[in-house]
Amino acid sequence: GTELSCTALVDEVLIEDGITIGSDECLTSQELYSAACCIDPPQNPCNLCRSGDNELPLKSEVMVVSMVGETEPCLKVFQSLQS
C-alpha cells in the first residue's frame, strides 16, 4: 500500500471517503492506526476541534498566530494543547 502521514490518512481517506463513526471501516481504522496517530491527551484537554459531541476536522496546514506570537500551522497549536 501507499505510505501516508496520519494527517493525510484522516484528510484524504477517512474524511474524503465519508467514513463515519461506528462504521466497520472506522472501527478497523481505529484499531490499526490510533496507537500510532493519536496523542494520549491529559485529563480534560482543550480540543480545538470539538463542538459538543462532534469532532471536527483539523485544518492542519493552515497557518495561525499562536498564543506566543509565532506563526505556526494549526496542527502544532492543536498538539501543544493536547500535551
Coordinates of C-alpha atoms in Angstrom, one line a residue:
G1 CA 0.0 0.0 0.0
T2 CA 0.9 3.7 -0.1
E3 CA 2.6 5.2 2.9
L4 CA 0.6 8.2 4.3
S5 CA 1.1 10.6 7.2
C6 CA -1.5 10.5 9.9
T7 CA -2.9 13.8 8.7
A8 CA -3.2 12.5 5.2
L9 CA -4.9 9.4 6.4
V10 CA -7.6 11.4 8.1
D11 CA -7.9 14.1 5.4
E12 CA -7.5 12.0 2.3
V13 CA -9.0 8.7 3.3
L14 CA -11.4 8.9 6.3
I15 CA -13.0 12.3 5.5
E16 CA -13.0 12.2 1.7
D17 CA -14.3 8.6 1.7
G18 CA -17.1 9.6 4.2
I19 CA -16.1 7.0 6.8
T20 CA -18.5 7.6 9.7
I21 CA -18.2 7.0 13.4
G22 CA -19.2 3.5 14.4
S23 CA -18.9 2.1 10.8
D24 CA -16.8 -1.1 10.3
E25 CA -14.3 1.0 8.3
C26 CA -14.0 3.4 11.2
L27 CA -13.6 0.8 13.8
T28 CA -10.9 -1.1 11.8
S29 CA -9.0 2.2 11.1
Q30 CA -9.1 3.0 14.9
E31 CA -7.7 -0.5 15.7
L32 CA -5.0 -0.2 13.1
Y33 CA -3.8 3.4 13.4
S34 CA -4.9 5.0 16.7
A35 CA -1.9 3.9 18.7
A36 CA 0.5 5.5 16.1
C37 CA -1.5 8.5 15.1
C38 CA -3.3 9.7 18.2
I39 CA -1.8 11.7 21.1
D40 CA -2.6 10.4 24.6
P41 CA -4.3 13.5 26.0
P42 CA -4.1 14.7 29.6
Q43 CA -7.3 14.6 31.5
N44 CA -9.8 17.2 30.2
P45 CA -7.6 18.5 27.4
C46 CA -8.5 21.6 25.4
N47 CA -9.6 20.3 22.0
L48 CA -9.9 23.0 19.3
C49 CA -11.9 20.8 17.0
R50 CA -14.6 19.6 19.4
S51 CA -18.1 21.1 19.2
G52 CA -20.3 19.3 21.8
D53 CA -20.1 15.6 21.0
N54 CA -18.8 16.2 17.5
E55 CA -15.1 16.0 16.4
L56 CA -14.5 18.5 13.6
P57 CA -11.7 18.0 11.0
L58 CA -8.5 19.9 11.8
K59 CA -7.2 22.1 9.0
S60 CA -3.6 21.1 9.9
E61 CA -1.7 23.1 7.4
V62 CA -3.5 26.4 7.9
M63 CA -1.1 29.0 9.5
V64 CA -2.2 31.0 12.5
V65 CA -0.5 33.2 15.1
S66 CA -0.1 31.2 18.3
M67 CA -0.6 32.4 21.8
V68 CA 3.2 33.0 22.0
G69 CA 3.0 35.3 18.9
E70 CA 4.6 32.9 16.4
T71 CA 3.1 31.9 13.1
E72 CA 2.5 28.1 13.2
P73 CA 0.4 25.5 11.5
C74 CA -2.9 24.6 13.2
L75 CA -1.6 21.1 13.8
K76 CA 1.3 22.4 16.0
V77 CA -1.1 24.6 18.0
F78 CA -3.6 21.7 18.4
Q79 CA -0.8 19.3 19.5
S80 CA 0.5 21.8 22.1
L81 CA -2.9 22.0 23.7
Q82 CA -3.1 18.2 23.9
S83 CA 0.1 17.7 25.8

